mmCIF file of C-alpha atoms in Angstrom:
data_model
loop_
_atom_site.group_PDB
_atom_site.id
_atom_site.type_symbol
_atom_site.label_atom_id
_atom_site.label_comp_id
_atom_site.label_asym_id
_atom_site.label_seq_id
_atom_site.Cartn_x
_atom_site.Cartn_y
_atom_site.Cartn_z
ATOM 1 C CA GLY A 1 -2.497 7.675 8.368
ATOM 2 C CA GLU A 2 -4.432 8.010 4.472
ATOM 3 C CA HIS A 3 -2.833 8.354 1.564
ATOM 4 C CA ALA A 4 -3.544 9.518 -2.248
ATOM 5 C CA ALA A 5 -2.009 7.828 -4.690
ATOM 6 C CA ARG A 6 -2.040 9.304 -8.237
ATOM 7 C CA ASP A 7 -0.394 7.907 -11.556
ATOM 8 C CA ARG A 8 2.592 8.070 -10.983
ATOM 9 C CA GLY A 9 3.949 5.776 -7.800
ATOM 10 C CA VAL A 10 4.751 7.226 -4.691
ATOM 11 C CA LEU A 11 6.484 5.332 -1.816
ATOM 12 C CA VAL A 12 4.778 4.453 1.358
ATOM 13 C CA PRO A 13 6.317 5.609 4.752
ATOM 14 C CA GLY A 14 6.540 3.219 7.342
ATOM 15 C CA GLU A 15 7.876 0.139 8.670
ATOM 16 C CA GLY A 16 6.415 -3.206 10.284
ATOM 17 C CA PRO A 17 3.740 -4.929 10.156
ATOM 18 C CA ARG A 18 0.748 -2.857 8.788
ATOM 19 C CA VAL A 19 -2.699 -3.212 7.173
ATOM 20 C CA LEU A 20 -4.071 -1.339 4.284
ATOM 21 C CA ILE A 21 -7.268 -0.425 3.613
ATOM 22 C CA GLY A 22 -8.949 0.502 0.639
ATOM 23 C CA THR A 23 -10.593 4.054 1.462
ATOM 24 C CA GLY A 24 -11.552 5.136 -2.524
ATOM 25 C CA GLY A 25 -11.016 4.641 -6.016
ATOM 26 C CA ARG A 26 -8.725 1.981 -7.123
ATOM 27 C CA VAL A 27 -4.948 1.474 -6.196
ATOM 28 C CA THR A 28 -2.305 -0.567 -6.887
ATOM 29 C CA VAL A 29 0.125 -1.341 -4.375
ATOM 30 C CA ARG A 30 3.734 -3.149 -5.092
ATOM 31 C CA LEU A 31 6.415 -4.714 -2.897
ATOM 32 C CA ASP A 32 10.070 -3.808 -3.245
ATOM 33 C CA GLU A 33 11.631 -5.437 -6.544
ATOM 34 C CA ALA A 34 14.363 -6.728 -4.453
ATOM 35 C CA ARG A 35 11.443 -8.679 -2.243
ATOM 36 C CA GLY A 36 10.014 -9.868 -5.667
ATOM 37 C CA GLY A 37 7.845 -7.035 -6.780
ATOM 38 C CA GLN A 38 4.232 -8.047 -5.918
ATOM 39 C CA SER A 39 1.349 -6.070 -6.390
ATOM 40 C CA LEU A 40 -2.139 -5.981 -5.838
ATOM 41 C CA GLU A 41 -5.155 -3.676 -6.076
ATOM 42 C CA LEU A 42 -7.197 -2.372 -3.425
ATOM 43 C CA GLU A 43 -10.764 -0.813 -4.028
ATOM 44 C CA ARG A 44 -12.982 0.741 -1.021
ATOM 45 C CA GLY A 45 -13.392 -1.747 1.719
ATOM 46 C CA GLN A 46 -10.907 -3.932 0.688
ATOM 47 C CA ALA A 47 -7.479 -4.895 2.849
ATOM 48 C CA ALA A 48 -4.156 -6.387 2.574
ATOM 49 C CA PHE A 49 -1.477 -7.140 5.295
ATOM 50 C CA VAL A 50 2.124 -6.600 4.772
ATOM 51 C CA SER A 51 4.612 -8.294 6.967
ATOM 52 C CA ALA A 52 7.188 -6.625 9.264
ATOM 53 C CA ALA A 53 10.092 -8.096 6.423
ATOM 54 C CA GLU A 54 8.880 -5.932 3.819
ATOM 55 C CA ARG A 55 9.859 -2.325 3.929
ATOM 56 C CA ASP A 56 9.570 -0.382 0.238
ATOM 57 C CA LEU A 57 6.232 -0.004 -0.522
ATOM 58 C CA TRP A 58 5.078 1.650 -3.669
ATOM 59 C CA ALA A 59 1.384 2.694 -4.325
ATOM 60 C CA TRP A 60 -0.261 4.576 -7.445
ATOM 61 C CA GLY A 61 -3.583 4.649 -9.237
ATOM 62 C CA GLU A 62 -6.833 6.921 -8.631
ATOM 63 C CA GLY A 63 -7.854 6.218 -5.065
ATOM 64 C CA SER A 64 -6.858 6.220 -1.525
ATOM 65 C CA PHE A 65 -6.310 4.083 1.218
ATOM 66 C CA ALA A 66 -5.264 3.823 4.868
ATOM 67 C CA GLN A 67 -2.285 2.459 6.755
ATOM 68 C CA VAL A 68 -2.552 0.794 9.971
ATOM 69 C CA GLY A 69 0.803 0.246 11.410
ATOM 70 C CA ALA A 70 1.911 -2.189 14.897
ATOM 71 C CA PRO A 71 5.158 -0.812 16.827
#
């Protein structure tokens, strides 16, 4: 589904391998601190792969993105 992120972070629902696709604006996505806390910015048209090993994913910013998961 599509997710909108604002100034405060939101926990992104989902699990398993997934692809995030920026659909508008700019969103910062951050992995769980326990897994290293790496972050990246997504803008419209950019995509990122999130492995099945990643559980908690946080997003914030002035933008939106779509998430596509595999069972």
